[in-house]
Amino acid sequence: MKFRRTLLGLAAAATALGMFSTGAMAQAAYKPEYKMSLVLGPPTPWGQAGKIWADLVKERTQGRINIKLYPGVSLIQGDQTREFSALRQGVIDMAVGSTINWSPQVKQLNLFSMPFLMPDYAAIDALTQGEVGKDMFKTLDKAGVVPLAWGENGYREITNSKKPIKSPADLKGMKIRVVGSPIYSDMFTALGANPTQMSWADAQPALASGAVDGQENPLFLFTVLKMQNVGQKFVTTWGYVADPLVFVVNKEIWASWTPADQAIVRQAAADAGKQEIALARKGLVEADKPVLKDIAAMGVTVTQLTPAEREAFVKATRPVYDKWKPTVGADLVAKAEKAIAARQK
C-alpha cells in the first residue's frame, strides 16, 4: 500500500512537473515583440485602431504580449495589396487591415466595394455586426488568418482639382487615382473617368504635379493630409462604398498563446474596434457634419449630392454591380441586401 502511495505521489509530481514545463514552454514561446501592420499610422482613426489595440493588449497581459506598430505597410515595402499574403505566411504577426486591400486574395471581401450597396452607417453595421459579418469571419479563417473584430476606414468620397462633380458626365475624361482592386477600375470606367491604380505613396506627388486629377478616400484623410495643398479643391460626398477594417492575427502566432491570452487579445480587439469606429465617424454623423465645414474652411468647394443626383451614379454603376455579383457570391450579396433592407435606421 505504501509502495502504491509512493508511485501515485511520483506520478502526481511528474504530472505537475509536466504541466509546469508545458506552461513554461508556452511562455518561453512568446516573442519579445509582435509586428502589427497598418496602412496608416496615428493620427488617423486607422492608425489609432492599432495603437489602442496594442496598448490594451500590453496592459491586460501585464506585458506578456508586446506589439510594435508598422504603419505605411513598411513590412512589405509599402505594397498594401501584399499585406494579406504576408500575414498568412507569417511575415506579419497581426494587422488591422482593409477589406479593399485584401479583396484580391479574398474575393468575398469585394462585397463592401459593390457600388452604392450601403447607403448609410446603419447599413454598414447591419453587415459587419450581423450574419454577413460572421460569414466573412468564417471565410477569413478558412483563408488562413484569425479574424477578431471589425473597425472602419469610412465612406470613400471623391475629390479633384478641376470642378464640382454632380453627375457622371462631370467625371468624363478625368484621371482618378484608385486602389489596386479591379472593381474600382470597373466603376470609374463605367462613369467615364480614366482610373489609374497606384499606391498612396505614389498618388500624392501625382496629385501635386497634376498628373492625376483626383482621388477617392475617407474624408479624415483629406483633413489630416491637407489635400487642398496637392490641388484637391473640390470634394463630392456620394458615399459610393465604405471600407470596413478587420483586426486579425496570424494563425501560428494565435496558436502559440494560452487560451487566456487569446481571450484577452480578442476582447481588446473588440474594444479597440468600437472606439475606432466612433473616431472614424466623428464629425460626419452629426446633423451639421463639422468635418465638411472644416474642409470648406480650407477654401475647398464641398458638394453634397441630392437623392436624384446620387441616383444617376447608382444607375451608371449598376452594370458593374451586376458583373461583380457572381464573383462576390450571389447568395452572399442577396443576404447583404436583405440585411440592409431590414436595418433599423
PDB file of N, CA, C and O in Angstrom, residues 72-135:
ATOM      1  N   GLY A  72       2.290  52.390 -42.771  1.00  0.00           N
ATOM      2  CA  GLY A  72       2.808  52.525 -44.137  1.00  0.00           C
ATOM      3  C   GLY A  72       3.126  51.176 -44.755  1.00  0.00           C
ATOM      4  O   GLY A  72       3.904  51.106 -45.711  1.00  0.00           O
ATOM      5  N   VAL A  73       2.497  50.116 -44.222  1.00  0.00           N
ATOM      6  CA  VAL A  73       2.797  48.730 -44.632  1.00  0.00           C
ATOM      7  C   VAL A  73       4.296  48.561 -44.897  1.00  0.00           C
ATOM      8  O   VAL A  73       4.716  47.987 -45.903  1.00  0.00           O
ATOM      9  N   SER A  74       5.088  49.069 -43.968  1.00  0.00           N
ATOM     10  CA  SER A  74       6.547  49.082 -44.137  1.00  0.00           C
ATOM     11  C   SER A  74       7.161  47.678 -44.101  1.00  0.00           C
ATOM     12  O   SER A  74       8.281  47.479 -44.575  1.00  0.00           O
ATOM     13  N   LEU A  75       6.425  46.702 -43.565  1.00  0.00           N
ATOM     14  CA  LEU A  75       6.942  45.328 -43.529  1.00  0.00           C
ATOM     15  C   LEU A  75       6.945  44.681 -44.916  1.00  0.00           C
ATOM     16  O   LEU A  75       7.596  43.665 -45.126  1.00  0.00           O
ATOM     17  N   ILE A  76       6.194  45.289 -45.843  1.00  0.00           N
ATOM     18  CA  ILE A  76       6.123  44.744 -47.214  1.00  0.00           C
ATOM     19  C   ILE A  76       6.381  45.853 -48.238  1.00  0.00           C
ATOM     20  O   ILE A  76       5.747  45.907 -49.291  1.00  0.00           O
ATOM     21  N   GLN A  77       7.339  46.716 -47.893  1.00  0.00           N
ATOM     22  CA  GLN A  77       7.800  47.779 -48.797  1.00  0.00           C
ATOM     23  C   GLN A  77       6.652  48.647 -49.333  1.00  0.00           C
ATOM     24  O   GLN A  77       6.667  49.084 -50.486  1.00  0.00           O
ATOM     25  N   GLY A  78       5.645  48.886 -48.506  1.00  0.00           N
ATOM     26  CA  GLY A  78       4.585  49.812 -48.866  1.00  0.00           C
ATOM     27  C   GLY A  78       3.534  49.296 -49.824  1.00  0.00           C
ATOM     28  O   GLY A  78       2.646  50.042 -50.238  1.00  0.00           O
ATOM     29  N   ASP A  79       3.586  48.009 -50.183  1.00  0.00           N
ATOM     30  CA  ASP A  79       2.614  47.453 -51.130  1.00  0.00           C
ATOM     31  C   ASP A  79       1.438  46.856 -50.360  1.00  0.00           C
ATOM     32  O   ASP A  79       1.478  45.703 -49.934  1.00  0.00           O
ATOM     33  N   GLN A  80       0.386  47.655 -50.192  1.00  0.00           N
ATOM     34  CA  GLN A  80      -0.716  47.229 -49.336  1.00  0.00           C
ATOM     35  C   GLN A  80      -1.478  46.013 -49.870  1.00  0.00           C
ATOM     36  O   GLN A  80      -2.101  45.287 -49.104  1.00  0.00           O
ATOM     37  N   THR A  81      -1.404  45.760 -51.178  1.00  0.00           N
ATOM     38  CA  THR A  81      -2.117  44.603 -51.730  1.00  0.00           C
ATOM     39  C   THR A  81      -1.429  43.286 -51.376  1.00  0.00           C
ATOM     40  O   THR A  81      -2.006  42.217 -51.564  1.00  0.00           O
ATOM     41  N   ARG A  82      -0.185  43.350 -50.861  1.00  0.00           N
ATOM     42  CA  ARG A  82       0.534  42.130 -50.459  1.00  0.00           C
ATOM     43  C   ARG A  82       0.355  41.812 -48.975  1.00  0.00           C
ATOM     44  O   ARG A  82       0.845  40.800 -48.489  1.00  0.00           O
ATOM     45  N   GLU A  83      -0.359  42.678 -48.265  1.00  0.00           N
ATOM     46  CA  GLU A  83      -0.423  42.547 -46.813  1.00  0.00           C
ATOM     47  C   GLU A  83      -1.056  41.230 -46.365  1.00  0.00           C
ATOM     48  O   GLU A  83      -0.547  40.555 -45.464  1.00  0.00           O
ATOM     49  N   PHE A  84      -2.159  40.847 -46.997  1.00  0.00           N
ATOM     50  CA  PHE A  84      -2.856  39.633 -46.551  1.00  0.00           C
ATOM     51  C   PHE A  84      -1.992  38.392 -46.762  1.00  0.00           C
ATOM     52  O   PHE A  84      -1.909  37.533 -45.881  1.00  0.00           O
ATOM     53  N   SER A  85      -1.334  38.298 -47.903  1.00  0.00           N
ATOM     54  CA  SER A  85      -0.460  37.145 -48.169  1.00  0.00           C
ATOM     55  C   SER A  85       0.686  37.094 -47.164  1.00  0.00           C
ATOM     56  O   SER A  85       1.035  36.016 -46.655  1.00  0.00           O
ATOM     57  N   ALA A  86       1.263  38.256 -46.859  1.00  0.00           N
ATOM     58  CA  ALA A  86       2.372  38.311 -45.894  1.00  0.00           C
ATOM     59  C   ALA A  86       1.907  37.936 -44.492  1.00  0.00           C
ATOM     60  O   ALA A  86       2.634  37.299 -43.729  1.00  0.00           O
ATOM     61  N   LEU A  87       0.699  38.289 -44.172  1.00  0.00           N
ATOM     62  CA  LEU A  87       0.122  37.941 -42.875  1.00  0.00           C
ATOM     63  C   LEU A  87      -0.087  36.437 -42.764  1.00  0.00           C
ATOM     64  O   LEU A  87       0.252  35.806 -41.760  1.00  0.00           O
ATOM     65  N   ARG A  88      -0.597  35.856 -43.826  1.00  0.00           N
ATOM     66  CA  ARG A  88      -0.851  34.414 -43.851  1.00  0.00           C
ATOM     67  C   ARG A  88       0.463  33.620 -43.786  1.00  0.00           C
ATOM     68  O   ARG A  88       0.536  32.567 -43.170  1.00  0.00           O
ATOM     69  N   GLN A  89       1.504  34.177 -44.402  1.00  0.00           N
ATOM     70  CA  GLN A  89       2.804  33.491 -44.440  1.00  0.00           C
ATOM     71  C   GLN A  89       3.630  33.690 -43.178  1.00  0.00           C
ATOM     72  O   GLN A  89       4.654  33.033 -43.000  1.00  0.00           O
ATOM     73  N   GLY A  90       3.225  34.620 -42.313  1.00  0.00           N
ATOM     74  CA  GLY A  90       3.954  34.845 -41.073  1.00  0.00           C
ATOM     75  C   GLY A  90       4.990  35.952 -41.131  1.00  0.00           C
ATOM     76  O   GLY A  90       5.705  36.187 -40.152  1.00  0.00           O
ATOM     77  N   VAL A  91       5.076  36.649 -42.261  1.00  0.00           N
ATOM     78  CA  VAL A  91       5.955  37.825 -42.344  1.00  0.00           C
ATOM     79  C   VAL A  91       5.425  38.904 -41.397  1.00  0.00           C
ATOM     80  O   VAL A  91       6.177  39.667 -40.794  1.00  0.00           O
ATOM     81  N   ILE A  92       4.096  38.946 -41.275  1.00  0.00           N
ATOM     82  CA  ILE A  92       3.390  39.867 -40.390  1.00  0.00           C
ATOM     83  C   ILE A  92       2.684  39.034 -39.320  1.00  0.00           C
ATOM     84  O   ILE A  92       2.079  38.006 -39.624  1.00  0.00           O
ATOM     85  N   ASP A  93       2.756  39.471 -38.053  1.00  0.00           N
ATOM     86  CA  ASP A  93       2.128  38.733 -36.953  1.00  0.00           C
ATOM     87  C   ASP A  93       0.652  39.060 -36.805  1.00  0.00           C
ATOM     88  O   ASP A  93      -0.163  38.184 -36.508  1.00  0.00           O
ATOM     89  N   MET A  94       0.313  40.323 -36.984  1.00  0.00           N
ATOM     90  CA  MET A  94      -1.066  40.753 -36.817  1.00  0.00           C
ATOM     91  C   MET A  94      -1.273  42.047 -37.598  1.00  0.00           C
ATOM     92  O   MET A  94      -0.308  42.681 -38.007  1.00  0.00           O
ATOM     93  N   ALA A  95      -2.539  42.398 -37.799  1.00  0.00           N
ATOM     94  CA  ALA A  95      -2.820  43.593 -38.604  1.00  0.00           C
ATOM     95  C   ALA A  95      -4.211  44.115 -38.326  1.00  0.00           C
ATOM     96  O   ALA A  95      -5.090  43.380 -37.869  1.00  0.00           O
ATOM     97  N   VAL A  96      -4.387  45.401 -38.575  1.00  0.00           N
ATOM     98  CA  VAL A  96      -5.724  45.965 -38.760  1.00  0.00           C
ATOM     99  C   VAL A  96      -5.757  46.307 -40.240  1.00  0.00           C
ATOM    100  O   VAL A  96      -5.090  47.234 -40.691  1.00  0.00           O
ATOM    101  N   GLY A  97      -6.491  45.489 -40.992  1.00  0.00           N
ATOM    102  CA  GLY A  97      -6.399  45.567 -42.446  1.00  0.00           C
ATOM    103  C   GLY A  97      -7.688  45.998 -43.115  1.00  0.00           C
ATOM    104  O   GLY A  97      -8.779  45.917 -42.540  1.00  0.00           O
ATOM    105  N   SER A  98      -7.542  46.441 -44.358  1.00  0.00           N
ATOM    106  CA  SER A  98      -8.655  46.939 -45.152  1.00  0.00           C
ATOM    107  C   SER A  98      -9.295  45.830 -45.974  1.00  0.00           C
ATOM    108  O   SER A  98      -8.603  45.042 -46.624  1.00  0.00           O
ATOM    109  N   THR A  99     -10.626  45.803 -45.980  1.00  0.00           N
ATOM    110  CA  THR A  99     -11.328  44.829 -46.810  1.00  0.00           C
ATOM    111  C   THR A  99     -11.026  45.058 -48.293  1.00  0.00           C
ATOM    112  O   THR A  99     -10.997  44.112 -49.073  1.00  0.00           O
ATOM    113  N   ILE A 100     -10.765  46.315 -48.664  1.00  0.00           N
ATOM    114  CA  ILE A 100     -10.420  46.608 -50.066  1.00  0.00           C
ATOM    115  C   ILE A 100      -9.062  46.006 -50.414  1.00  0.00           C
ATOM    116  O   ILE A 100      -8.910  45.318 -51.423  1.00  0.00           O
ATOM    117  N   ASN A 101      -8.076  46.270 -49.563  1.00  0.00           N
ATOM    118  CA  ASN A 101      -6.720  45.804 -49.850  1.00  0.00           C
ATOM    119  C   ASN A 101      -6.611  44.285 -49.852  1.00  0.00           C
ATOM    120  O   ASN A 101      -5.749  43.728 -50.540  1.00  0.00           O
ATOM    121  N   TRP A 102      -7.449  43.621 -49.086  1.00  0.00           N
ATOM    122  CA  TRP A 102      -7.386  42.159 -49.001  1.00  0.00           C
ATOM    123  C   TRP A 102      -8.301  41.471 -50.003  1.00  0.00           C
ATOM    124  O   TRP A 102      -8.261  40.245 -50.158  1.00  0.00           O
ATOM    125  N   SER A 103      -9.157  42.245 -50.696  1.00  0.00           N
ATOM    126  CA  SER A 103     -10.136  41.633 -51.607  1.00  0.00           C
ATOM    127  C   SER A 103      -9.518  40.894 -52.801  1.00  0.00           C
ATOM    128  O   SER A 103     -10.132  39.945 -53.293  1.00  0.00           O
ATOM    129  N   PRO A 104      -8.300  41.278 -53.282  1.00  0.00           N
ATOM    130  CA  PRO A 104      -7.732  40.469 -54.366  1.00  0.00           C
ATOM    131  C   PRO A 104      -7.455  39.023 -53.938  1.00  0.00           C
ATOM    132  O   PRO A 104      -7.499  38.112 -54.771  1.00  0.00           O
ATOM    133  N   GLN A 105      -7.157  38.818 -52.648  1.00  0.00           N
ATOM    134  CA  GLN A 105      -6.896  37.461 -52.149  1.00  0.00           C
ATOM    135  C   GLN A 105      -8.168  36.781 -51.621  1.00  0.00           C
ATOM    136  O   GLN A 105      -8.272  35.559 -51.647  1.00  0.00           O
ATOM    137  N   VAL A 106      -9.095  37.567 -51.109  1.00  0.00           N
ATOM    138  CA  VAL A 106     -10.343  37.016 -50.557  1.00  0.00           C
ATOM    139  C   VAL A 106     -11.502  37.686 -51.289  1.00  0.00           C
ATOM    140  O   VAL A 106     -11.947  38.768 -50.918  1.00  0.00           O
ATOM    141  N   LYS A 107     -11.989  37.055 -52.343  1.00  0.00           N
ATOM    142  CA  LYS A 107     -12.922  37.709 -53.274  1.00  0.00           C
ATOM    143  C   LYS A 107     -14.225  38.147 -52.607  1.00  0.00           C
ATOM    144  O   LYS A 107     -14.850  39.128 -53.036  1.00  0.00           O
ATOM    145  N   GLN A 108     -14.638  37.437 -51.542  1.00  0.00           N
ATOM    146  CA  GLN A 108     -15.898  37.803 -50.875  1.00  0.00           C
ATOM    147  C   GLN A 108     -15.835  39.202 -50.263  1.00  0.00           C
ATOM    148  O   GLN A 108     -16.869  39.859 -50.083  1.00  0.00           O
ATOM    149  N   LEU A 109     -14.630  39.673 -49.931  1.00  0.00           N
ATOM    150  CA  LEU A 109     -14.485  41.000 -49.333  1.00  0.00           C
ATOM    151  C   LEU A 109     -14.855  42.114 -50.303  1.00  0.00           C
ATOM    152  O   LEU A 109     -15.077  43.258 -49.904  1.00  0.00           O
ATOM    153  N   ASN A 110     -14.940  41.794 -51.604  1.00  0.00           N
ATOM    154  CA  ASN A 110     -15.396  42.780 -52.578  1.00  0.00           C
ATOM    155  C   ASN A 110     -16.846  43.199 -52.331  1.00  0.00           C
ATOM    156  O   ASN A 110     -17.311  44.179 -52.918  1.00  0.00           O
ATOM    157  N   LEU A 111     -17.540  42.475 -51.472  1.00  0.00           N
ATOM    158  CA  LEU A 111     -18.919  42.842 -51.137  1.00  0.00           C
ATOM    159  C   LEU A 111     -19.011  44.313 -50.727  1.00  0.00           C
ATOM    160  O   LEU A 111     -19.907  45.040 -51.158  1.00  0.00           O
ATOM    161  N   PHE A 112     -18.064  44.735 -49.882  1.00  0.00           N
ATOM    162  CA  PHE A 112     -18.121  46.100 -49.349  1.00  0.00           C
ATOM    163  C   PHE A 112     -17.772  47.153 -50.401  1.00  0.00           C
ATOM    164  O   PHE A 112     -17.990  48.340 -50.178  1.00  0.00           O
ATOM    165  N   SER A 113     -17.236  46.702 -51.532  1.00  0.00           N
ATOM    166  CA  SER A 113     -16.913  47.618 -52.624  1.00  0.00           C
ATOM    167  C   SER A 113     -17.962  47.596 -53.735  1.00  0.00           C
ATOM    168  O   SER A 113     -17.780  48.244 -54.769  1.00  0.00           O
ATOM    169  N   MET A 114     -19.042  46.865 -53.518  1.00  0.00           N
ATOM    170  CA  MET A 114     -20.125  46.880 -54.507  1.00  0.00           C
ATOM    171  C   MET A 114     -20.719  48.288 -54.524  1.00  0.00           C
ATOM    172  O   MET A 114     -21.108  48.815 -53.472  1.00  0.00           O
ATOM    173  N   PRO A 115     -20.776  48.937 -55.700  1.00  0.00           N
ATOM    174  CA  PRO A 115     -21.166  50.343 -55.741  1.00  0.00           C
ATOM    175  C   PRO A 115     -22.558  50.613 -55.176  1.00  0.00           C
ATOM    176  O   PRO A 115     -23.520  49.983 -55.583  1.00  0.00           O
ATOM    177  N   PHE A 116     -22.601  51.535 -54.208  1.00  0.00           N
ATOM    178  CA  PHE A 116     -23.839  52.041 -53.615  1.00  0.00           C
ATOM    179  C   PHE A 116     -24.666  50.958 -52.923  1.00  0.00           C
ATOM    180  O   PHE A 116     -25.882  51.092 -52.811  1.00  0.00           O
ATOM    181  N   LEU A 117     -24.002  49.901 -52.438  1.00  0.00           N
ATOM    182  CA  LEU A 117     -24.704  48.857 -51.671  1.00  0.00           C
ATOM    183  C   LEU A 117     -25.150  49.379 -50.309  1.00  0.00           C
ATOM    184  O   LEU A 117     -26.249  49.087 -49.853  1.00  0.00           O
ATOM    185  N   MET A 118     -24.267  50.160 -49.646  1.00  0.00           N
ATOM    186  CA  MET A 118     -24.512  50.585 -48.263  1.00  0.00           C
ATOM    187  C   MET A 118     -24.821  52.077 -48.212  1.00  0.00           C
ATOM    188  O   MET A 118     -23.918  52.904 -48.258  1.00  0.00           O
ATOM    189  N   PRO A 119     -26.109  52.434 -48.119  1.00  0.00           N
ATOM    190  CA  PRO A 119     -26.487  53.845 -48.210  1.00  0.00           C
ATOM    191  C   PRO A 119     -26.227  54.673 -46.953  1.00  0.00           C
ATOM    192  O   PRO A 119     -26.251  55.902 -47.022  1.00  0.00           O
ATOM    193  N   ASP A 120     -25.999  54.028 -45.827  1.00  0.00           N
ATOM    194  CA  ASP A 120     -25.779  54.785 -44.590  1.00  0.00           C
ATOM    195  C   ASP A 120     -25.016  53.921 -43.585  1.00  0.00           C
ATOM    196  O   ASP A 120     -24.737  52.735 -43.828  1.00  0.00           O
ATOM    197  N   TYR A 121     -24.660  54.531 -42.446  1.00  0.00           N
ATOM    198  CA  TYR A 121     -23.879  53.812 -41.438  1.00  0.00           C
ATOM    199  C   TYR A 121     -24.646  52.625 -40.850  1.00  0.00           C
ATOM    200  O   TYR A 121     -24.050  51.608 -40.497  1.00  0.00           O
ATOM    201  N   ALA A 122     -25.966  52.767 -40.757  1.00  0.00           N
ATOM    202  CA  ALA A 122     -26.777  51.648 -40.257  1.00  0.00           C
ATOM    203  C   ALA A 122     -26.650  50.431 -41.178  1.00  0.00           C
ATOM    204  O   ALA A 122     -26.693  49.282 -40.713  1.00  0.00           O
ATOM    205  N   ALA A 123     -26.471  50.700 -42.470  1.00  0.00           N
ATOM    206  CA  ALA A 123     -26.295  49.602 -43.430  1.00  0.00           C
ATOM    207  C   ALA A 123     -24.954  48.897 -43.223  1.00  0.00           C
ATOM    208  O   ALA A 123     -24.872  47.657 -43.288  1.00  0.00           O
ATOM    209  N   ILE A 124     -23.901  49.674 -42.962  1.00  0.00           N
ATOM    210  CA  ILE A 124     -22.595  49.063 -42.669  1.00  0.00           C
ATOM    211  C   ILE A 124     -22.708  48.165 -41.439  1.00  0.00           C
ATOM    212  O   ILE A 124     -22.268  47.010 -41.439  1.00  0.00           O
ATOM    213  N   ASP A 125     -23.334  48.704 -40.383  1.00  0.00           N
ATOM    214  CA  ASP A 125     -23.478  47.946 -39.134  1.00  0.00           C
ATOM    215  C   ASP A 125     -24.308  46.684 -39.342  1.00  0.00           C
ATOM    216  O   ASP A 125     -24.034  45.636 -38.744  1.00  0.00           O
ATOM    217  N   ALA A 126     -25.346  46.786 -40.184  1.00  0.00           N
ATOM    218  CA  ALA A 126     -26.196  45.625 -40.446  1.00  0.00           C
ATOM    219  C   ALA A 126     -25.387  44.473 -41.031  1.00  0.00           C
ATOM    220  O   ALA A 126     -25.679  43.294 -40.777  1.00  0.00           O
ATOM    221  N   LEU A 127     -24.342  44.827 -41.803  1.00  0.00           N
ATOM    222  CA  LEU A 127     -23.497  43.787 -42.401  1.00  0.00           C
ATOM    223  C   LEU A 127     -22.424  43.297 -41.434  1.00  0.00           C
ATOM    224  O   LEU A 127     -22.347  42.108 -41.133  1.00  0.00           O
ATOM    225  N   THR A 128     -21.609  44.217 -40.929  1.00  0.00           N
ATOM    226  CA  THR A 128     -20.461  43.780 -40.111  1.00  0.00           C
ATOM    227  C   THR A 128     -20.890  43.173 -38.779  1.00  0.00           C
ATOM    228  O   THR A 128     -20.236  42.259 -38.288  1.00  0.00           O
ATOM    229  N   GLN A 129     -21.980  43.675 -38.205  1.00  0.00           N
ATOM    230  CA  GLN A 129     -22.396  43.191 -36.888  1.00  0.00           C
ATOM    231  C   GLN A 129     -23.449  42.083 -36.954  1.00  0.00           C
ATOM    232  O   GLN A 129     -23.949  41.638 -35.922  1.00  0.00           O
ATOM    233  N   GLY A 130     -23.765  41.648 -38.160  1.00  0.00           N
ATOM    234  CA  GLY A 130     -24.797  40.623 -38.326  1.00  0.00           C
ATOM    235  C   GLY A 130     -24.260  39.328 -38.919  1.00  0.00           C
ATOM    236  O   GLY A 130     -23.068  39.014 -38.816  1.00  0.00           O
ATOM    237  N   GLU A 131     -25.146  38.587 -39.559  1.00  0.00           N
ATOM    238  CA  GLU A 131     -24.788  37.278 -40.109  1.00  0.00           C
ATOM    239  C   GLU A 131     -23.753  37.384 -41.227  1.00  0.00           C
ATOM    240  O   GLU A 131     -22.896  36.520 -41.388  1.00  0.00           O
ATOM    241  N   VAL A 132     -23.826  38.449 -42.013  1.00  0.00           N
ATOM    242  CA  VAL A 132     -22.851  38.634 -43.093  1.00  0.00           C
ATOM    243  C   VAL A 132     -21.449  38.773 -42.504  1.00  0.00           C
ATOM    244  O   VAL A 132     -20.479  38.189 -43.009  1.00  0.00           O
ATOM    245  N   GLY A 133     -21.328  39.529 -41.414  1.00  0.00           N
ATOM    246  CA  GLY A 133     -20.040  39.680 -40.739  1.00  0.00           C
ATOM    247  C   GLY A 133     -19.499  38.350 -40.239  1.00  0.00           C
ATOM    248  O   GLY A 133     -18.295  38.070 -40.360  1.00  0.00           O
ATOM    249  N   LYS A 134     -20.388  37.535 -39.697  1.00  0.00           N
ATOM    250  CA  LYS A 134     -19.975  36.200 -39.213  1.00  0.00           C
ATOM    251  C   LYS A 134     -19.512  35.323 -40.383  1.00  0.00           C
ATOM    252  O   LYS A 134     -18.527  34.582 -40.263  1.00  0.00           O
ATOM    253  N   ASP A 135     -20.231  35.408 -41.491  1.00  0.00           N
ATOM    254  CA  ASP A 135     -19.835  34.642 -42.685  1.00  0.00           C
ATOM    255  C   ASP A 135     -18.450  35.082 -43.174  1.00  0.00           C
ATOM    256  O   ASP A 135     -17.615  34.256 -43.562  1.00  0.00           O
TER     257      ASP A 135
END
